Amino acid sequence: MGGRSVPGGPRPVGLMATSRLEAFSDGVFAIAITLLVLDLAVPARSPSGSGGLASALGREWPSYFAYLVSFLIIGIIWVNHHTVFDTVRLVDRPVLFANLGLLLVVSALPFPTRLLAEYLTAGADSHVAAAIYSAAMLAMSLAFSTLWLVITRDARLLHQHIDAASSRAALRRFGLGNVFYLGTIGLAFLSAIATLAVHAALAVYYCFNQLPVARSGAVAPDGGIRRDESDG
Amino acid sequence: MGGRSVPGGPRPVGLMATSRLEAFSDGVFAIAITLLVLDLAVPARSPSGSGGLASALGREWPSYFAYLVSFLIIGIIWVNHHTVFDTVRLVDRPVLFANLGLLLVVSALPFPTRLLAEYLTAGADSHVAAAIYSAAMLAMSLAFSTLWLVITRDARLLHQHIDAASSRAALRRFGLGNVFYLGTIGLAFLSAIATLAVHAALAVYYCFNQLPVARSGAVAPDGGIRRDESDG
Amino acid sequence: MGGRSVPGGPRPVGLMATSRLEAFSDGVFAIAITLLVLDLAVPARSPSGSGGLASALGREWPSYFAYLVSFLIIGIIWVNHHTVFDTVRLVDRPVLFANLGLLLVVSALPFPTRLLAEYLTAGADSHVAAAIYSAAMLAMSLAFSTLWLVITRDARLLHQHIDAASSRAALRRFGLGNVFYLGTIGLAFLSAIATLAVHAALAVYYCFNQLPVARSGAVAPDGGIRRDESDG
Amino acid sequence: MGGRSVPGGPRPVGLMATSRLEAFSDGVFAIAITLLVLDLAVPARSPSGSGGLASALGREWPSYFAYLVSFLIIGIIWVNHHTVFDTVRLVDRPVLFANLGLLLVVSALPFPTRLLAEYLTAGADSHVAAAIYSAAMLAMSLAFSTLWLVITRDARLLHQHIDAASSRAALRRFGLGNVFYLGTIGLAFLSAIATLAVHAALAVYYCFNQLPVARSGAVAPDGGIRRDESDG
């Protein structure tokens, strides 16, 4: 039920399987994360050809730094998107549009990345670029929180073994991230480089701190399927 | 039946599952919607580096406006494409080509978007750019209507619980949209900015007004599957 | 059997399901067909802004012509790829690499398209560009024929209801297309525009002339599944 | 079990089906391999239009050479990724991040490809470009080995008919490739063209030398499914 195999099978009116939402989202995530590479510029070939390439590439370090941080962030959003939709059984039209809101921010991320890479060492302008980058991350975090709110508003959308109350509690803890991202907008006006470094640190932090989705289904050690009685 | 799992299983000769059509379409939609970001230009770094970035970005507002409207429109086409193919069980060669016609318009949309972003405030040329943008939206709407006509011409292509007669009636209502898009071509010669604003409003309207696909399959409150007798 | 759902289930050693080959191919087709739009250039904004956009766009007709023909050709290759893999049950390593050969040509098509769009009206250089375009189409046709030869060499790869002998006969008829594509290389040295027009005509011809894959599975009019005794 | 059809079904806590990891990876591979074509430059149209296109294209041979080698390498990584995940039943968070590490290198490959294409014949700078290209290949190989180590550390992640001990032995043989790639970094300082040629030769070698995944499931000649008793 709810898989690609029976896309139009009997389901509550207006509810749809998650498969195409996941496929479309995977496409947007994959393209956004791969388009970042287009902004790694190859230095113009100097006429003399006398060994200046290494230093020319070295001067491009802001591009590599911004590329790495943005790749990591989009990658982690994808992992969390995957984790969230692993708990979802069906989607309705509001979920499709809340997801579209998240994809809008994700697909736009190559632009603030390019902007910050270009202006990271540009004096006064570096603060503007870093603030825009931080604002994009805040928008991403808010869009993600909104998506989760929209999903958990209707228990029919979730798999039966998901504990909706715990999931909402997890969302409150996750929502604290929004405060951190808001703080990085302020930090941008102190130092653009420090701002990018903090985003890198936040991304690494989210690598190790899993989105705590409460679930109670489990497979017994013998390989058979076991369900906690309290949930089934 | 009809899923990716059994792509070559026994089916009427010449009919195919919808899975690859959906996967290919999801790919084109995802790429077209993400390529839009390539046209958000990073202003050239001025030599002085004295805080002109914010105003330089501000002058780029037509790019952001066109980006948002086109993103929303492609997103809504995707939602409607998803809604339509949720009713489809099998596809034949005419459906593949009607779908290809829609994808031609969708994949071309970044071009009129870029054109309108560049010329939105360009005097006489702004009307030409806005008319081309509107014509692209009309072509998209016509391609979508054609796709639905081709799908509903053969009842074998639809899931049994879909009411083909109601779906065709819905198409007639949906077809009224073509008249609106035709009107925006005329509006383009009055004001390019108003034209883009009307497209934004039409997109928001379509967010809230669902493509009315008639279906009668439903899941009973106890989680079991129930079918209306009149359809089964 | 052979679907995404059981990707590592028991199968003959070295054989794999078709799902990821199809997903990867769908991705490459979707990206190649959508990247074509990047070569539709927005004319530079003239300082006066006095209505020269329409004629500037008109001068770009070779770009639109080449875009349409290449879109149609990639679209038809995708339809035929879909039709072929609808008959395939399992793939082995030689099929993966033959498919990679086809994808190499498909993903490269935006380059000869861009080249021909730029040089279509460029005198002597137009013949070189048209010959390269035709050579790319010949390479595409040869890669497709090779893929089919590699698939039909092992009956275990096909669904049981596919008639391998008829499929090979169909391949011979299809192989005649290679001769036509060879002819367009010669035509390129007479007229680049005529060459592109012939490619358009060939593409339209292939729209209506289906790749004749012989199959005998059928669904009885009552909706039940029927198999020809001679194949089952 | 473990397929897209039942994405949230009961599974050990923290383990997920492979379908979305595969779909996201297929997307990144497909985009990286197709973006390579953007770096095949169309020569600027000379004003005279007197037949200089052929020689202008001929001077671009480093671009075509680098394009072909990188296409082949990304294609082979995809084939091997497919072969590896054909043995995987479930994934956990460390596998998602190890896979993200591989995708980081894959999606970055268009950059060293563009760099080497531009600098292949650039005297002293050619060695720097070739060393960076070789380092990218070494990073790719290390990321692939890491991914396999992370997968084979937990037998629950593999299909039951996979022999984990043999798979780890295969990994040791595969790991020898890392030494070769390290050697190509040294070779880069002797000759950039020879370095690219060696990468081409290594890619062709990997075409014919399959990643030796030990498996014992088999289909009996009569089409029925047979399992080796020692594994079932």
XYZ file of C-alpha atoms in Angstrom, chain A residues 15-185:
171
model
C -4.322 11.201 -0.499
C -1.463 9.979 -2.634
C 1.478 7.625 -2.306
C 4.833 9.175 -1.365
C 6.783 7.687 -4.269
C 6.569 10.544 -6.765
C 7.101 13.211 -4.090
C 10.260 11.330 -3.123
C 11.401 10.885 -6.726
C 10.844 14.564 -7.601
C 12.532 15.693 -4.370
C 15.491 13.347 -4.942
C 15.847 14.890 -8.394
C 15.855 18.462 -7.083
C 18.289 17.600 -4.253
C 20.595 15.741 -6.672
C 20.609 18.588 -9.184
C 21.073 21.361 -6.616
C 23.975 19.498 -4.965
C 25.628 18.812 -8.336
C 25.105 22.288 -9.853
C 27.358 23.659 -7.101
C 30.342 22.373 -9.071
C 29.583 24.782 -11.940
C 30.767 27.609 -9.699
C 34.245 26.184 -9.228
C 35.995 28.352 -11.797
C 38.958 27.219 -13.863
C 41.488 30.101 -13.857
C 42.068 31.719 -17.249
C 45.131 30.293 -18.958
C 47.923 32.826 -18.787
C 49.894 33.340 -22.019
C 53.263 32.531 -20.530
C 52.195 29.154 -19.148
C 54.867 29.253 -16.488
C 53.525 27.513 -13.414
C 51.087 30.046 -11.999
C 48.173 27.594 -11.864
C 48.782 26.353 -8.315
C 48.729 29.824 -6.806
C 45.787 30.881 -8.999
C 43.829 27.902 -7.662
C 44.960 28.682 -4.130
C 43.416 32.145 -4.371
C 40.086 30.415 -5.123
C 39.903 28.891 -1.615
C 36.636 30.701 -0.756
C 34.965 28.827 -3.625
C 36.108 25.436 -2.323
C 35.152 26.280 1.255
C 31.657 27.468 0.271
C 31.274 24.458 -2.059
C 32.085 21.998 0.716
C 29.801 23.619 3.294
C 26.859 23.886 0.901
C 27.352 20.308 -0.335
C 27.350 19.059 3.246
C 24.254 21.091 4.139
C 22.233 19.944 1.114
C 23.382 16.380 1.791
C 22.186 16.550 5.382
C 18.845 18.069 4.377
C 18.460 15.113 2.008
C 19.286 12.617 4.775
C 16.721 14.295 7.053
C 14.140 14.448 4.246
C 14.686 10.732 3.758
C 14.341 10.087 7.508
C 11.101 12.094 7.715
C 9.423 10.508 4.685
C 10.410 7.078 5.969
C 7.676 7.690 8.563
C 5.085 8.901 6.048
C 2.523 6.575 4.487
C 0.428 8.957 2.371
C 0.597 12.611 1.349
C -2.096 15.150 0.572
C -2.035 18.430 -1.357
C -0.830 20.593 1.592
C 2.134 18.255 2.061
C 2.965 18.513 -1.652
C 3.054 22.321 -1.383
C 4.959 22.386 1.941
C 7.505 20.099 0.284
C 7.603 22.424 -2.737
C 8.447 25.254 -0.323
C 11.434 23.296 0.992
C 12.546 22.471 -2.559
C 12.338 26.172 -3.469
C 14.951 26.955 -0.821
C 17.094 23.915 -1.658
C 17.148 24.629 -5.397
C 18.031 28.279 -4.706
C 21.027 27.441 -2.446
C 23.586 27.470 -5.296
C 22.904 31.223 -5.634
C 23.869 32.343 -2.061
C 26.742 29.843 -2.260
C 28.069 31.501 -5.412
C 27.497 34.921 -3.869
C 29.401 34.109 -0.675
C 32.221 32.412 -2.604
C 32.627 35.559 -4.704
C 32.422 38.050 -1.833
C 33.905 36.110 1.135
C 36.988 38.347 1.209
C 35.378 41.498 -0.190
C 35.433 43.815 2.834
C 32.100 45.466 3.587
C 30.281 43.455 0.925
C 31.354 40.196 2.588
C 28.938 40.920 5.453
C 26.006 41.348 3.071
C 26.854 38.110 1.261
C 27.247 36.166 4.526
C 23.963 37.549 5.894
C 22.164 36.424 2.724
C 23.769 32.979 3.037
C 22.635 32.740 6.672
C 19.149 33.937 5.757
C 18.944 31.177 3.147
C 19.851 28.607 5.816
C 17.228 30.041 8.155
C 14.642 29.840 5.359
C 15.637 26.224 4.766
C 15.282 25.366 8.449
C 11.875 27.095 8.655
C 10.676 25.346 5.486
C 11.737 22.010 6.955
C 9.937 22.695 10.242
C 6.811 23.749 8.327
C 6.900 20.570 6.272
C 7.029 18.495 9.430
C 4.186 20.453 11.040
C 2.043 19.877 7.955
C 2.846 16.168 7.931
C 2.183 15.519 11.628
C -1.143 17.437 11.612
C -2.961 14.359 10.226
C -2.298 10.937 11.780
C -3.607 9.176 8.656
C -0.496 10.343 6.800
C 1.899 8.500 9.117
C 2.740 4.834 9.399
C 0.930 3.234 12.297
C 4.075 2.463 14.253
C 5.108 6.142 14.370
C 4.484 7.954 17.637
C 3.070 11.308 16.506
C 3.329 12.943 19.965
C 7.023 12.092 20.271
C 7.576 13.253 16.711
C 6.118 16.643 17.552
C 8.316 16.846 20.646
C 11.293 16.064 18.433
C 10.201 18.869 16.153
C 10.317 21.322 19.073
C 13.912 20.319 19.794
C 14.700 20.493 16.072
C 13.064 23.926 15.927
C 15.768 25.267 18.227
C 18.013 25.093 15.181
C 16.053 28.032 13.764
C 17.338 30.195 16.633
C 20.919 29.212 15.815
C 20.448 30.096 12.157
C 18.952 33.444 13.174
C 22.092 34.042 15.246
C 24.327 33.430 12.216
C 22.660 36.365 10.448
